[in-house]
C-alpha cells in the first residue's frame, strides 16, 4: 500500500500543483477562464485571515500564486487567535508549535497551545445540536447524548492536563523522519473542564470483552474524501477509565477554540496527543485493539525492538505508542539570551513524564559533565506538568548551553543524545538545550 | 562548520601514522613536479573521471586511504591542496589539473550533509546568541520575556 502523506509545506504544495494548492490551502477556486480572482469569494477570507489583511486587488490575483507575504517568511505565518510567536510548521492542515520561552505559564493559555491537525476541522459546528454516540462491539446499550445532557448528567471535572504530540522533537532525528518537523513546542498544559469518559461509558455499560476505545470526530480527511476519516484513534480500556481521561467541553474557563476541538474533545493526558481526539461525535467500545485511521501501519507506532538509524522496519514489527517518555523544557529564558557573568541566572520551566510523575530535574551548564538539582513542585493534579526552578552561575564569559534533564518516578532520565531512531520520528525526549552568551 | 571539518581533515592527515611521517621527516627530498607517480597503494580510489590524475599526484607521498577516509567539498579539498603545497611539499598543479582533481575528490569524497551526519544536531541559528564580536563592549543585559 502506498500512502501519500497529506502534511506538506507551502512551497512544496505550490511547486507541485499551484491551482491544487490554492484549493487545498484556502479552498480557493479562481475563474476557470482568466485563472484570476476568487470564484464566489471562495478562499479569499481564509487567505486574508492568515495574511492578517484584506487583499484589495483580489479580483486580479492570479491563481496558483503564493502570497508574497507568506512566500517570504518561509512557511511561518500567523493563525488568527494564536500568539504571534507560534511557528507555523504546516499550512494544510494547520499545524503550529510554540517556542519554549512562550510556554512559561504554568497553565498554558489558549493562544500558546500548539495546533496539530490530521485533517480539516469541521466548518460548521453547532453546540446546540451536537451529539455523542456511544457504540461498538463491547457496549451493552448504544446511546446518544446531546452536549447539554453530557454537561448536566455527569459530574463536572476540572483538571490541568498536559498534551504533547507524539512527534514533538522529530526535527532532531537523522536520517530525517517525514512529517511536521516539530522542534520542542508541540506541548502544553492547559486547564480542561469536562466529564469523565468513564462515567459516560459506564452509563452505557461496558462488556467484559472490551479492550479498547475508538473515537470518531467531525473533521474531514485532508483529501476531501467524505468516506475517509481524518483520524480515528483510541486507548486501551484501562486508560479510558482513568479518573483523568476527560470528555472536555471547556479550556481555561472558557469555550474550546474551534482549532482545538470545540465543542467536545477527548483529553487522554500523558499519551500521544493524537489519542485526545477533537470534535468528537462517537466513541466505540471495541472488543479488539481499535483499527481506525492512524491506528495501524506506522502511524503513532515505534519499532517493538530497537533499530539502527534508517533501518527498514516492517509494519508487523511496529508497536503502538502508549505513555510518553519523561521530558522537560526550560521556559524562563529565551535561547539566544545575553547574560552578565557577574549575575546568577534563574532558570525555570516544566517537566512531565507521560502517565508518571517527575522525581527530579537537573541543570547543566557544562554540556552534561556536572548537574545541579532544581527545586521541583508537585503537580497540581496527576498528569499535569511540574514546575522546576534553579539558579546557575557561570565561571567565565563565553558560550554556554543550559541543559535540563528530568527523571521520572521510576528512575528513567532524559538522554543527552537523541534517543532511539524510529521510522516516523516519535518520542524524542533528549534534554532541552538553551544557548546563552555570557559577557 | 566548514572550518571545523577542514581542521578535522588536516588533523587526520597529520596523524596518519604508517604511511609516511610528513611533518617530522627532516632532510626530505621533495618530489619534483614533472615526476608524478604512484608510490603507494591506490586501489581504494573510486573509479571515475580524474582518478588517474589523483593517483599520480596524491599517492607519491601518501596512501589512498588518507584521502578516501575524508570528506570535504570543493573548497575544502582545494584548501587542503594549498596546505600540502605550503607545508608538505606538494608540487604546483596546473589549474586545469587541479580542477579535475578537486572535482573528482568533491564528487567521490564530498561532504555529507552535515545535518544528516549527527546523533544530535547543533542548536538552529534562530536559537543562538549573538557572536561575541557582534556585541558592544559595555556589558549588555537582555531582560527575559
XYZ file of N, CA and C in Angstrom, chain B residues 10-64:
165
model
N 42.631 17.951 8.272
C 44.051 18.219 8.393
C 44.650 17.419 9.534
N 43.867 17.339 10.612
C 44.332 16.592 11.765
C 44.558 15.136 11.390
N 43.596 14.572 10.700
C 43.736 13.183 10.279
C 44.959 13.015 9.384
N 45.119 13.981 8.516
C 46.224 13.925 7.581
C 47.550 13.932 8.341
N 47.627 14.843 9.316
C 48.858 14.990 10.078
C 49.107 13.769 10.954
N 48.033 13.084 11.315
C 48.178 11.960 12.225
C 48.339 10.629 11.520
N 48.180 10.623 10.240
C 48.217 9.350 9.525
C 49.553 8.670 9.760
N 49.511 7.636 10.570
C 50.748 7.034 11.053
C 51.590 6.280 10.049
N 51.155 5.085 9.669
C 52.042 4.167 8.979
C 52.459 4.623 7.585
N 51.789 5.592 7.080
C 52.040 5.961 5.694
C 53.424 6.565 5.534
N 53.610 7.689 6.078
C 54.887 8.382 5.981
C 54.772 9.584 6.871
N 55.729 9.798 7.722
C 55.627 10.927 8.624
C 55.910 12.203 7.860
N 54.864 12.891 7.499
C 55.011 14.044 6.637
C 55.669 15.218 7.348
N 55.417 15.297 8.644
C 55.834 16.512 9.341
C 57.298 16.492 9.756
N 57.708 15.354 10.339
C 58.988 15.379 11.015
C 60.142 14.890 10.136
N 59.813 14.409 8.993
C 60.866 13.920 8.106
C 61.765 15.089 7.710
N 62.942 15.197 8.319
C 63.682 16.455 8.156
C 64.315 16.660 6.774
N 65.486 16.062 6.496
C 66.004 16.384 5.160
C 65.258 15.528 4.146
N 64.301 16.090 3.538
C 63.409 15.291 2.726
C 63.515 15.701 1.263
N 63.623 14.731 0.463
C 63.678 15.013 -0.969
C 62.275 15.248 -1.470
N 62.007 16.443 -1.887
C 60.667 16.743 -2.384
C 60.502 16.134 -3.762
N 59.332 15.572 -3.985
C 59.085 15.086 -5.332
C 59.096 16.266 -6.297
N 59.478 16.049 -7.482
C 59.501 17.145 -8.445
C 58.272 17.093 -9.329
N 57.903 18.269 -9.784
C 56.618 18.408 -10.442
C 56.486 17.571 -11.698
N 57.555 17.342 -12.365
C 57.428 16.604 -13.615
C 57.591 15.103 -13.424
N 57.628 14.717 -12.157
C 57.752 13.273 -11.931
C 56.646 12.729 -11.035
N 55.416 13.050 -11.357
C 54.358 12.462 -10.542
C 54.297 10.960 -10.759
N 53.805 10.277 -9.811
C 53.678 8.826 -9.958
C 53.132 8.228 -8.695
N 52.907 6.943 -8.717
C 52.288 6.281 -7.577
C 53.302 5.471 -6.805
N 53.582 5.886 -5.584
C 54.459 5.118 -4.714
C 53.677 4.272 -3.725
N 52.409 4.633 -3.581
C 51.584 3.962 -2.577
C 50.398 3.293 -3.234
N 49.761 2.477 -2.466
C 48.560 1.792 -2.935
C 47.501 2.801 -3.375
N 46.880 2.561 -4.475
C 45.845 3.465 -4.972
C 44.568 2.713 -5.307
N 44.473 1.472 -4.792
C 43.364 0.627 -5.236
C 42.013 1.033 -4.661
N 42.055 1.838 -3.605
C 40.774 2.196 -2.985
C 40.043 3.332 -3.684
N 40.733 4.049 -4.549
C 40.079 5.184 -5.186
C 38.901 4.729 -6.045
N 37.815 5.455 -5.919
C 36.628 5.134 -6.709
C 36.911 5.356 -8.188
N 36.344 4.517 -9.033
C 36.514 4.766 -10.466
C 35.769 6.035 -10.861
N 36.306 6.721 -11.853
C 35.635 7.938 -12.300
C 36.625 8.891 -12.943
N 36.095 9.873 -13.635
C 36.938 10.838 -14.325
C 37.843 11.561 -13.341
N 39.141 11.596 -13.649
C 40.090 12.291 -12.781
C 40.865 11.360 -11.867
N 40.466 10.084 -11.857
C 41.109 9.150 -10.939
C 42.617 9.056 -11.207
N 42.982 8.989 -12.489
C 44.404 8.828 -12.814
C 45.241 10.001 -12.329
N 44.687 11.212 -12.500
C 45.404 12.397 -12.027
C 45.552 12.389 -10.515
N 44.526 11.927 -9.847
C 44.582 11.859 -8.387
C 45.639 10.845 -7.955
N 45.623 9.682 -8.587
C 46.624 8.656 -8.248
C 48.031 9.208 -8.472
N 48.207 9.876 -9.625
C 49.544 10.350 -9.981
C 50.040 11.442 -9.044
N 49.136 12.304 -8.597
C 49.568 13.464 -7.828
C 49.472 13.303 -6.318
N 48.679 12.374 -5.863
C 48.457 12.262 -4.419
C 49.235 11.116 -3.790
N 49.368 10.008 -4.516
C 49.908 8.819 -3.863
C 51.431 8.713 -3.963
N 52.049 9.800 -4.438
C 53.506 9.812 -4.362
C 53.952 9.934 -2.912
N 53.147 10.656 -2.121
C 53.521 10.909 -0.728
C 52.706 10.145 0.302
N 51.485 9.814 -0.052
C 50.665 9.132 0.953
C 49.708 8.160 0.280
N 49.150 7.294 1.097
C 48.276 6.270 0.528
C 46.908 6.843 0.173
N 46.205 6.093 -0.619
C 44.848 6.495 -0.995
C 43.935 6.616 0.214
